[in-house]
Amino acid sequence: MQRRERTRHLIELGGLVQKAGLVDLADDDRATIYGALLELVGRAREGDAGDTLALWKRRGRRAFDAEEAGRETGE
């Protein structure tokens, strides 16, 4: 059961990478995608990680909300 939940979680995370446009931007190159993610982590750790994470969370929440609103209006 835990293995199935972990697999689902990893698939969802991969979906977020796709949804964010990183796969297309990096031309589906895994080394580039991994490097980009490592860069994000490095930048977050350089400054105030709490502020950076809060900013990312707000942006993500707004994107999810806009997507949901688009579905509700049929866009």
mmCIF file of C-alpha atoms in Angstrom:
data_model
loop_
_atom_site.group_PDB
_atom_site.id
_atom_site.type_symbol
_atom_site.label_atom_id
_atom_site.label_comp_id
_atom_site.label_asym_id
_atom_site.label_seq_id
_atom_site.Cartn_x
_atom_site.Cartn_y
_atom_site.Cartn_z
ATOM 1 C CA MET A 1 0.000 0.000 0.000
ATOM 2 C CA GLN A 2 2.771 2.493 0.883
ATOM 3 C CA ARG A 3 4.554 1.721 -2.376
ATOM 4 C CA ARG A 4 1.381 2.490 -4.360
ATOM 5 C CA GLU A 5 0.893 5.780 -2.485
ATOM 6 C CA ARG A 6 4.527 6.766 -3.089
ATOM 7 C CA THR A 7 4.204 5.943 -6.786
ATOM 8 C CA ARG A 8 1.061 8.055 -7.072
ATOM 9 C CA HIS A 9 2.770 10.923 -5.249
ATOM 10 C CA LEU A 10 5.765 10.806 -7.606
ATOM 11 C CA ILE A 11 3.497 10.713 -10.655
ATOM 12 C CA GLU A 12 1.629 13.774 -9.358
ATOM 13 C CA LEU A 13 4.923 15.632 -8.851
ATOM 14 C CA GLY A 14 5.981 14.774 -12.390
ATOM 15 C CA GLY A 15 2.635 16.092 -13.583
ATOM 16 C CA LEU A 16 3.358 19.403 -11.879
ATOM 17 C CA VAL A 17 6.699 19.655 -13.672
ATOM 18 C CA GLN A 18 4.824 19.071 -16.940
ATOM 19 C CA LYS A 19 1.994 21.462 -16.025
ATOM 20 C CA ALA A 20 4.462 24.229 -15.166
ATOM 21 C CA GLY A 21 5.902 23.990 -18.684
ATOM 22 C CA LEU A 22 9.369 22.894 -17.638
ATOM 23 C CA VAL A 23 9.295 19.722 -19.739
ATOM 24 C CA ASP A 24 8.580 21.653 -22.935
ATOM 25 C CA LEU A 25 10.985 24.445 -22.039
ATOM 26 C CA ALA A 26 13.795 21.945 -21.442
ATOM 27 C CA ASP A 27 12.857 19.948 -24.548
ATOM 28 C CA ASP A 28 12.190 16.931 -22.310
ATOM 29 C CA ASP A 29 15.863 16.743 -21.265
ATOM 30 C CA ARG A 30 16.010 15.229 -17.797
ATOM 31 C CA ALA A 31 19.443 16.644 -16.989
ATOM 32 C CA THR A 32 18.189 20.148 -17.764
ATOM 33 C CA ILE A 33 15.047 19.665 -15.700
ATOM 34 C CA TYR A 34 17.043 18.288 -12.778
ATOM 35 C CA GLY A 35 19.521 21.163 -13.045
ATOM 36 C CA ALA A 36 16.675 23.690 -13.040
ATOM 37 C CA LEU A 37 15.170 22.136 -9.929
ATOM 38 C CA LEU A 38 18.564 22.116 -8.206
ATOM 39 C CA GLU A 39 18.940 25.798 -9.098
ATOM 40 C CA LEU A 40 15.578 26.577 -7.493
ATOM 41 C CA VAL A 41 16.572 24.790 -4.310
ATOM 42 C CA GLY A 42 19.927 26.578 -4.254
ATOM 43 C CA ARG A 43 18.321 29.974 -4.683
ATOM 44 C CA ALA A 44 15.763 29.272 -1.968
ATOM 45 C CA ARG A 45 18.511 28.298 0.442
ATOM 46 C CA GLU A 46 20.593 31.405 -0.294
ATOM 47 C CA GLY A 47 18.046 33.867 1.041
ATOM 48 C CA ASP A 48 15.154 33.527 3.411
ATOM 49 C CA ALA A 49 13.727 30.148 2.464
ATOM 50 C CA GLY A 50 10.479 30.902 4.288
ATOM 51 C CA ASP A 51 9.796 33.962 2.147
ATOM 52 C CA THR A 52 10.736 32.159 -1.052
ATOM 53 C CA LEU A 53 8.549 29.171 -0.246
ATOM 54 C CA ALA A 54 5.646 31.453 0.683
ATOM 55 C CA LEU A 55 6.003 33.278 -2.645
ATOM 56 C CA TRP A 56 6.066 29.990 -4.576
ATOM 57 C CA LYS A 57 3.045 28.741 -2.661
ATOM 58 C CA ARG A 58 1.041 31.890 -3.466
ATOM 59 C CA ARG A 59 1.933 31.654 -7.152
ATOM 60 C CA GLY A 60 1.025 27.977 -7.250
ATOM 61 C CA ARG A 61 -2.251 28.518 -5.426
ATOM 62 C CA ARG A 62 -3.226 31.329 -7.825
ATOM 63 C CA ALA A 63 -2.407 29.108 -10.807
ATOM 64 C CA PHE A 64 -4.486 26.233 -9.395
ATOM 65 C CA ASP A 65 -7.353 28.623 -8.648
ATOM 66 C CA ALA A 66 -7.215 30.135 -12.151
ATOM 67 C CA GLU A 67 -7.219 26.676 -13.685
ATOM 68 C CA GLU A 68 -10.211 25.673 -11.586
ATOM 69 C CA ALA A 69 -12.062 28.871 -12.492
ATOM 70 C CA GLY A 70 -11.360 28.187 -16.157
ATOM 71 C CA ARG A 71 -12.830 24.706 -15.844
ATOM 72 C CA GLU A 72 -15.928 26.052 -14.136
ATOM 73 C CA THR A 73 -16.523 28.654 -16.860
ATOM 74 C CA GLY A 74 -15.721 26.174 -19.627
ATOM 75 C CA GLU A 75 -12.600 27.938 -20.862
#
